[in-house]
CSV table of C-alpha atoms in Angstrom, one decimal:
chain,number,residue,atom,x,y,z
A,10,UNK,CA,96.9,77.5,85.1
A,11,UNK,CA,95.5,79.7,82.4
A,12,UNK,CA,97.0,83.3,81.9
A,13,UNK,CA,96.6,87.3,80.7
A,14,UNK,CA,97.8,87.5,77.5
A,15,UNK,CA,99.5,91.2,76.9
A,16,UNK,CA,99.7,91.5,73.0
A,17,UNK,CA,101.8,95.1,72.0
A,18,UNK,CA,103.5,94.6,75.6
A,19,UNK,CA,106.5,96.8,74.4
A,20,UNK,CA,104.7,99.3,73.2
A,21,UNK,CA,104.3,102.3,75.5
A,22,UNK,CA,101.1,101.5,77.3
A,23,UNK,CA,102.0,97.6,76.9
A,24,UNK,CA,105.0,98.0,78.7
A,25,UNK,CA,102.7,100.2,81.5
A,26,UNK,CA,100.3,97.5,81.4
A,27,UNK,CA,102.5,94.6,81.8
A,28,UNK,CA,104.3,96.4,85.1
A,29,UNK,CA,101.0,96.7,86.8
A,30,UNK,CA,99.4,93.1,85.9
A,31,UNK,CA,102.6,91.7,87.0
A,32,UNK,CA,102.6,93.8,90.2
A,33,UNK,CA,99.5,92.9,91.0
A,34,UNK,CA,100.5,89.3,90.7
A,35,UNK,CA,98.5,88.7,87.9
A,36,UNK,CA,99.3,85.6,85.5
A,37,UNK,CA,100.5,87.3,82.2
A,38,UNK,CA,102.3,86.2,78.8
A,39,UNK,CA,104.1,88.8,77.2
A,40,UNK,CA,103.3,88.8,73.2
A,41,UNK,CA,103.6,90.8,69.9
A,42,UNK,CA,105.1,90.7,66.5
A,43,UNK,CA,109.0,91.3,67.4
A,44,UNK,CA,110.9,88.2,69.2
A,45,UNK,CA,113.9,90.9,70.6
A,46,UNK,CA,111.8,93.6,72.4
A,47,UNK,CA,109.5,91.2,74.2
A,48,UNK,CA,112.5,88.7,75.2
A,49,UNK,CA,114.2,91.7,76.9
A,50,UNK,CA,111.1,92.6,78.3
A,51,UNK,CA,110.3,89.3,79.7
A,52,UNK,CA,114.1,88.6,80.8
A,53,UNK,CA,113.9,92.3,83.1
A,54,UNK,CA,109.6,91.0,84.1
A,55,UNK,CA,110.4,87.2,84.6
A,56,UNK,CA,107.4,86.4,82.8
A,57,UNK,CA,107.5,84.1,79.5
A,58,UNK,CA,106.8,85.9,76.3
A,59,UNK,CA,105.5,84.6,73.1
A,60,UNK,CA,106.1,86.3,69.4
A,61,UNK,CA,103.9,85.7,66.3
A,62,UNK,CA,102.0,88.3,63.7
A,63,UNK,CA,98.3,89.1,63.2
A,64,UNK,CA,98.2,87.9,59.7
A,65,UNK,CA,98.3,84.4,60.0
A,66,UNK,CA,95.3,82.7,62.0
A,67,UNK,CA,97.0,79.5,62.5
A,68,UNK,CA,99.6,81.0,64.4
A,69,UNK,CA,97.5,83.3,66.8
A,70,UNK,CA,95.5,80.3,67.2
A,71,UNK,CA,98.4,78.0,68.5
A,72,UNK,CA,100.1,80.6,70.8
A,73,UNK,CA,96.8,81.1,72.7
A,74,UNK,CA,97.4,77.7,74.4
A,75,UNK,CA,97.0,78.1,78.5
A,76,UNK,CA,95.2,82.1,77.6
A,77,UNK,CA,92.0,82.7,79.2
A,78,UNK,CA,92.6,86.9,78.9
A,79,UNK,CA,93.8,88.4,75.7
A,80,UNK,CA,94.6,92.2,76.6
A,81,UNK,CA,95.3,94.1,73.4
A,82,UNK,CA,97.5,97.2,73.9
A,83,UNK,CA,99.0,97.5,70.2
A,84,UNK,CA,97.4,99.9,68.2
A,85,UNK,CA,96.6,101.0,65.3
A,86,UNK,CA,93.4,99.0,66.9
A,87,UNK,CA,91.7,99.0,62.7
A,88,UNK,CA,94.6,96.8,62.0
A,89,UNK,CA,94.8,94.4,65.3
A,90,UNK,CA,90.9,94.5,66.6
A,91,UNK,CA,89.7,91.8,64.1
A,92,UNK,CA,92.1,89.5,64.1
A,93,UNK,CA,92.4,89.3,67.9
A,94,UNK,CA,88.7,89.3,68.6
A,95,UNK,CA,87.8,86.8,65.7
A,96,UNK,CA,91.0,85.1,67.5
A,97,UNK,CA,89.4,85.3,70.6
A,98,UNK,CA,85.8,84.0,69.6
A,99,UNK,CA,87.5,80.7,67.7
A,100,UNK,CA,89.3,79.7,70.7
A,101,UNK,CA,87.3,80.5,73.6
A,102,UNK,CA,89.2,83.5,75.0
A,103,UNK,CA,88.0,86.7,76.6
A,104,UNK,CA,88.9,90.1,74.5
A,105,UNK,CA,89.7,93.0,76.6
A,106,UNK,CA,91.9,96.5,74.5
A,107,UNK,CA,92.5,99.8,75.4
A,108,UNK,CA,91.3,101.5,72.1
A,109,UNK,CA,90.1,104.8,71.6
A,110,UNK,CA,89.4,104.8,68.4
A,111,UNK,CA,85.9,103.7,67.0
A,112,UNK,CA,86.8,100.6,65.2
A,113,UNK,CA,86.9,98.1,68.2
A,114,UNK,CA,83.6,99.2,69.7
A,115,UNK,CA,82.1,98.6,66.1
A,116,UNK,CA,83.8,95.2,65.5
A,117,UNK,CA,82.4,94.4,69.3
A,118,UNK,CA,78.5,95.1,68.2
A,119,UNK,CA,79.7,93.1,65.2
A,120,UNK,CA,80.6,89.9,66.8
A,121,UNK,CA,78.2,90.3,69.8
A,122,UNK,CA,76.0,87.2,68.9
A,123,UNK,CA,79.3,85.2,67.8
A,124,UNK,CA,80.8,86.1,71.0
A,125,UNK,CA,77.7,85.1,73.5
A,126,UNK,CA,77.6,81.6,71.2
A,127,UNK,CA,81.2,81.0,72.0
A,128,UNK,CA,80.9,82.4,76.2
A,129,UNK,CA,82.9,84.9,75.2
A,130,UNK,CA,83.4,88.2,76.8
A,131,UNK,CA,84.2,91.6,74.4
A,132,UNK,CA,85.5,94.3,76.0
A,133,UNK,CA,87.1,97.2,73.9
A,134,UNK,CA,88.2,100.0,76.0
A,135,UNK,CA,88.7,97.8,79.2
A,136,UNK,CA,91.3,101.1,80.1
A,137,UNK,CA,91.4,104.6,78.9
A,138,UNK,CA,88.6,107.1,78.4
A,139,UNK,CA,85.5,104.6,78.3
A,140,UNK,CA,86.1,102.8,81.8
A,141,UNK,CA,86.6,106.7,82.9
A,142,UNK,CA,83.7,108.3,81.2
A,143,UNK,CA,81.7,105.3,81.5
A,144,UNK,CA,81.8,105.1,85.2
A,145,UNK,CA,81.4,109.4,85.6
A,146,UNK,CA,78.2,108.8,83.4
A,147,UNK,CA,76.8,105.9,85.3
A,148,UNK,CA,77.6,107.8,88.4
A,149,UNK,CA,75.3,110.2,87.3
A,150,UNK,CA,72.8,108.8,85.6
A,151,UNK,CA,72.1,106.8,89.0
A,152,UNK,CA,70.8,110.4,90.4
A,153,UNK,CA,68.7,111.2,87.9
A,154,UNK,CA,64.8,109.3,87.0
A,155,UNK,CA,64.4,109.0,83.4
A,156,UNK,CA,67.3,110.6,81.7
A,157,UNK,CA,67.1,111.8,78.1
A,158,UNK,CA,70.3,113.3,77.6
A,159,UNK,CA,73.8,113.0,78.3
A,160,UNK,CA,76.4,115.7,77.5
A,161,UNK,CA,80.2,114.6,78.4
A,162,UNK,CA,83.6,116.0,78.3
A,163,UNK,CA,87.1,115.0,78.9
A,164,UNK,CA,90.1,117.2,79.3
A,165,UNK,CA,93.2,115.9,77.9
A,166,UNK,CA,96.2,117.3,79.3
A,167,UNK,CA,100.1,116.7,78.4
A,168,UNK,CA,101.4,114.7,75.4
A,169,UNK,CA,100.5,111.8,73.4
A,170,UNK,CA,102.3,109.0,72.9
A,171,UNK,CA,103.8,107.8,69.7
A,172,UNK,CA,101.5,105.2,69.2
A,173,UNK,CA,98.5,107.5,70.0
A,174,UNK,CA,99.6,110.2,67.6
A,175,UNK,CA,99.9,107.6,65.0
A,176,UNK,CA,96.4,106.1,65.8
A,177,UNK,CA,95.0,109.4,65.8
A,178,UNK,CA,96.4,110.5,62.3
A,179,UNK,CA,95.3,107.3,60.7
A,180,UNK,CA,91.6,107.5,62.2
A,181,UNK,CA,91.0,111.3,61.6
A,182,UNK,CA,87.3,111.6,59.9
A,183,UNK,CA,85.5,114.2,58.8
A,184,UNK,CA,82.5,112.8,60.2
A,185,UNK,CA,81.3,114.0,63.3
A,186,UNK,CA,79.1,112.1,65.1
A,187,UNK,CA,76.2,112.2,68.2
A,188,UNK,CA,73.6,109.9,69.0
A,189,UNK,CA,70.0,110.9,68.6
A,190,UNK,CA,66.7,109.5,69.2
A,191,UNK,CA,69.1,106.3,70.1
A,192,UNK,CA,70.6,106.5,66.6
A,193,UNK,CA,73.9,107.7,65.5
A,194,UNK,CA,73.6,110.5,63.3
A,195,UNK,CA,76.3,112.8,61.7
A,196,UNK,CA,76.3,116.3,63.2
A,197,UNK,CA,77.9,119.9,62.3
A,198,UNK,CA,81.1,120.5,64.2
A,199,UNK,CA,80.7,122.8,66.6
A,200,UNK,CA,82.6,124.2,70.7
A,201,UNK,CA,80.7,124.4,73.2
A,202,UNK,CA,81.5,125.4,77.6
A,203,UNK,CA,82.5,123.0,80.1
A,204,UNK,CA,83.4,123.3,83.9
A,205,UNK,CA,86.4,121.1,84.3
A,206,UNK,CA,86.9,122.5,87.7
A,207,UNK,CA,88.9,125.8,87.2
A,208,UNK,CA,86.1,128.1,84.9
A,209,UNK,CA,84.5,127.2,81.7
A,210,UNK,CA,86.4,126.3,79.3
A,211,UNK,CA,86.0,125.9,75.3
A,212,UNK,CA,85.4,122.3,74.3
A,213,UNK,CA,85.3,120.8,70.7
A,214,UNK,CA,82.8,117.9,69.5
A,215,UNK,CA,84.4,115.2,68.5
A,216,UNK,CA,83.1,111.2,68.1
A,217,UNK,CA,84.2,109.5,71.1
A,218,UNK,CA,83.7,105.4,71.1
A,219,UNK,CA,81.7,106.6,74.7
A,220,UNK,CA,78.3,106.8,71.8
A,221,UNK,CA,78.3,103.6,71.7
A,222,UNK,CA,79.5,102.4,75.5
A,223,UNK,CA,77.2,104.7,77.5
A,224,UNK,CA,74.2,103.5,75.0
A,225,UNK,CA,74.8,100.2,75.9
A,226,UNK,CA,75.5,100.3,79.0
A,227,UNK,CA,72.4,103.5,80.2
A,228,UNK,CA,70.3,103.1,76.8
A,229,UNK,CA,70.3,107.0,76.8
A,230,UNK,CA,68.8,108.0,74.0
A,231,UNK,CA,70.3,111.6,73.1
A,232,UNK,CA,74.3,111.6,73.5
A,233,UNK,CA,76.6,114.3,72.9
A,234,UNK,CA,80.9,114.0,73.5
A,235,UNK,CA,83.5,116.6,74.0
A,236,UNK,CA,87.0,117.4,74.2
A,237,UNK,CA,89.1,120.0,75.6
A,238,UNK,CA,93.1,119.8,74.8
A,239,UNK,CA,95.7,121.6,77.2
A,240,UNK,CA,99.5,121.1,76.6
A,241,UNK,CA,101.4,119.6,73.7
A,242,UNK,CA,98.1,118.7,72.2
A,243,UNK,CA,97.7,116.9,69.0
A,244,UNK,CA,101.8,116.9,67.0
A,245,UNK,CA,102.5,117.7,63.6
A,246,UNK,CA,105.0,116.4,61.1
A,247,UNK,CA,107.0,113.0,61.1
A,248,UNK,CA,105.2,111.4,63.9
A,249,UNK,CA,108.0,108.4,64.1
A,250,UNK,CA,110.1,110.9,65.6
A,251,UNK,CA,108.4,111.5,68.8
A,252,UNK,CA,109.5,109.8,72.0
A,253,UNK,CA,107.8,106.9,73.3
A,254,UNK,CA,105.6,108.2,75.4
A,255,UNK,CA,105.3,111.1,78.6
A,256,UNK,CA,107.6,110.5,81.1
A,257,UNK,CA,106.9,109.7,84.6
A,258,UNK,CA,107.2,113.0,85.4
A,259,UNK,CA,105.4,114.4,82.5
A,260,UNK,CA,102.4,111.9,83.6
A,261,UNK,CA,102.4,112.8,87.0
A,262,UNK,CA,102.4,116.6,86.1
A,263,UNK,CA,99.3,116.3,83.7
A,264,UNK,CA,96.2,115.0,85.3
A,265,UNK,CA,92.8,113.9,83.6
A,266,UNK,CA,89.6,115.4,84.2
A,267,UNK,CA,86.2,114.9,82.6
A,268,UNK,CA,82.5,116.4,83.3
A,269,UNK,CA,79.0,115.2,82.4
A,270,UNK,CA,75.8,116.9,82.2
A,271,UNK,CA,72.7,114.4,82.6
A,272,UNK,CA,69.0,116.1,81.7
A,273,UNK,CA,65.6,114.7,82.9
A,274,UNK,CA,62.8,114.0,81.1
A,275,UNK,CA,61.9,117.3,82.6
A,276,UNK,CA,64.9,119.5,82.1
A,277,UNK,CA,66.4,119.3,84.9
A,278,UNK,CA,70.4,118.9,85.0
A,279,UNK,CA,72.6,117.2,87.1
A,280,UNK,CA,76.2,117.4,86.6
A,281,UNK,CA,79.5,115.0,88.4
A,282,UNK,CA,82.7,115.7,87.8
A,283,UNK,CA,85.7,113.5,87.4
A,284,UNK,CA,89.3,113.9,88.3
A,285,UNK,CA,92.6,111.3,87.7
A,286,UNK,CA,95.9,110.6,86.8
A,287,UNK,CA,97.0,111.1,83.7
A,288,UNK,CA,95.4,109.3,81.0
A,289,UNK,CA,98.2,106.6,80.4
A,290,UNK,CA,98.8,106.0,83.7
A,291,UNK,CA,94.9,105.3,84.7
A,292,UNK,CA,95.1,103.4,80.7
A,293,UNK,CA,97.4,101.1,81.7
A,294,UNK,CA,96.3,100.3,85.2
A,295,UNK,CA,92.6,100.1,84.4
A,296,UNK,CA,93.4,98.1,81.8
A,297,UNK,CA,95.6,95.5,83.9
A,298,UNK,CA,93.0,95.5,86.5
A,299,UNK,CA,90.3,94.5,84.0
A,300,UNK,CA,92.3,91.9,82.7
A,301,UNK,CA,92.8,90.5,85.8
A,302,UNK,CA,89.1,90.9,87.2
A,303,UNK,CA,87.9,88.8,83.9
A,304,UNK,CA,90.8,86.5,84.6
A,305,UNK,CA,89.1,85.3,87.8
A,306,UNK,CA,86.2,84.8,86.8
A,307,UNK,CA,84.1,88.6,86.2
A,308,UNK,CA,83.1,87.9,82.7
A,309,UNK,CA,79.8,87.5,80.6
A,310,UNK,CA,79.2,86.1,77.3
A,311,UNK,CA,79.1,89.0,74.1
A,312,UNK,CA,80.4,92.9,74.4
A,313,UNK,CA,80.6,94.9,77.7
A,314,UNK,CA,81.7,98.1,78.4
A,315,UNK,CA,83.7,98.8,81.7
A,316,UNK,CA,81.9,100.7,84.1
A,317,UNK,CA,78.6,97.6,82.7
A,318,UNK,CA,80.5,94.7,84.0
A,319,UNK,CA,81.9,96.2,86.8
A,320,UNK,CA,79.3,99.1,87.7
A,321,UNK,CA,79.6,102.8,88.0
A,322,UNK,CA,82.7,102.9,90.8
A,323,UNK,CA,85.1,101.1,88.5
A,324,UNK,CA,86.7,104.4,87.7
A,325,UNK,CA,87.6,104.7,91.6
A,326,UNK,CA,89.2,101.6,92.1
A,327,UNK,CA,92.3,103.0,89.9
A,328,UNK,CA,94.9,105.1,91.7
A,329,UNK,CA,93.3,108.2,93.2
A,330,UNK,CA,90.6,108.6,91.0
A,331,UNK,CA,87.4,110.4,92.8
A,332,UNK,CA,84.2,111.5,91.4
A,333,UNK,CA,81.8,114.3,92.5
A,334,UNK,CA,78.6,115.9,91.8
A,335,UNK,CA,78.6,119.5,91.5
């Protein structure tokens, strides 16, 4: 029987995803670089594990025996996405990850034709903000005739995991992008107001992968992405000393929200709002569910987004996520 391999299974998000996948009855293999932590988690969950590095293509290929889907939870994805996508294509294995970094999405675009030729699906962002915001955008777009512009903002609440903080630091860029006329262009950073349900608040323009995924799913020419941060925000100093991630109590206390504005050709604006569990909880649950569904046969060759493949209702199948029109 073919299985779902979770690479980076002993990381903060990987552990959560593995627990959700196991609870859902998905056949999984834990994987990563370090045998000790993998053996410990393997014993805890009662599942198989495989330890191998990503700088040895032959080792990767040998360890994909019996694997139908890879779920990559090992950031920074600028280091792990390329070797695992390439291995997926070589071995006829579908690829899913939890990346919030642009690299995975640009790579998926680059490898799209190769993946199609190999009958392999590439789905970066199977969990996380891409699954959230893609579903929210899809929900609103379905209500608009001739949509022309999307502004979408994510409210990030609570602290970051150590891995997320390190990934964010390594991927910092002075380049702020927006999609204009279908093309990604550099724009000036600015602050705009969004109402996440308790009044309008300042949100700063950021380069989110949704500039690629929403465009790919909806083909709307103008897309801008923003973030509003509350809580601990982005930590400074020695990131290696940070805890693995928020505790369960901290996750429960900090829900995520998002809002989208879709403008049609006549200038009319349609707004919708998403409310969900903490981002780490959502990411792990959504990634595990995406992996389960792909393993069960819900896959198409090439680069696909969660909302594009599973439909705009995907986010609402995760925990108690709700989307309302405002």
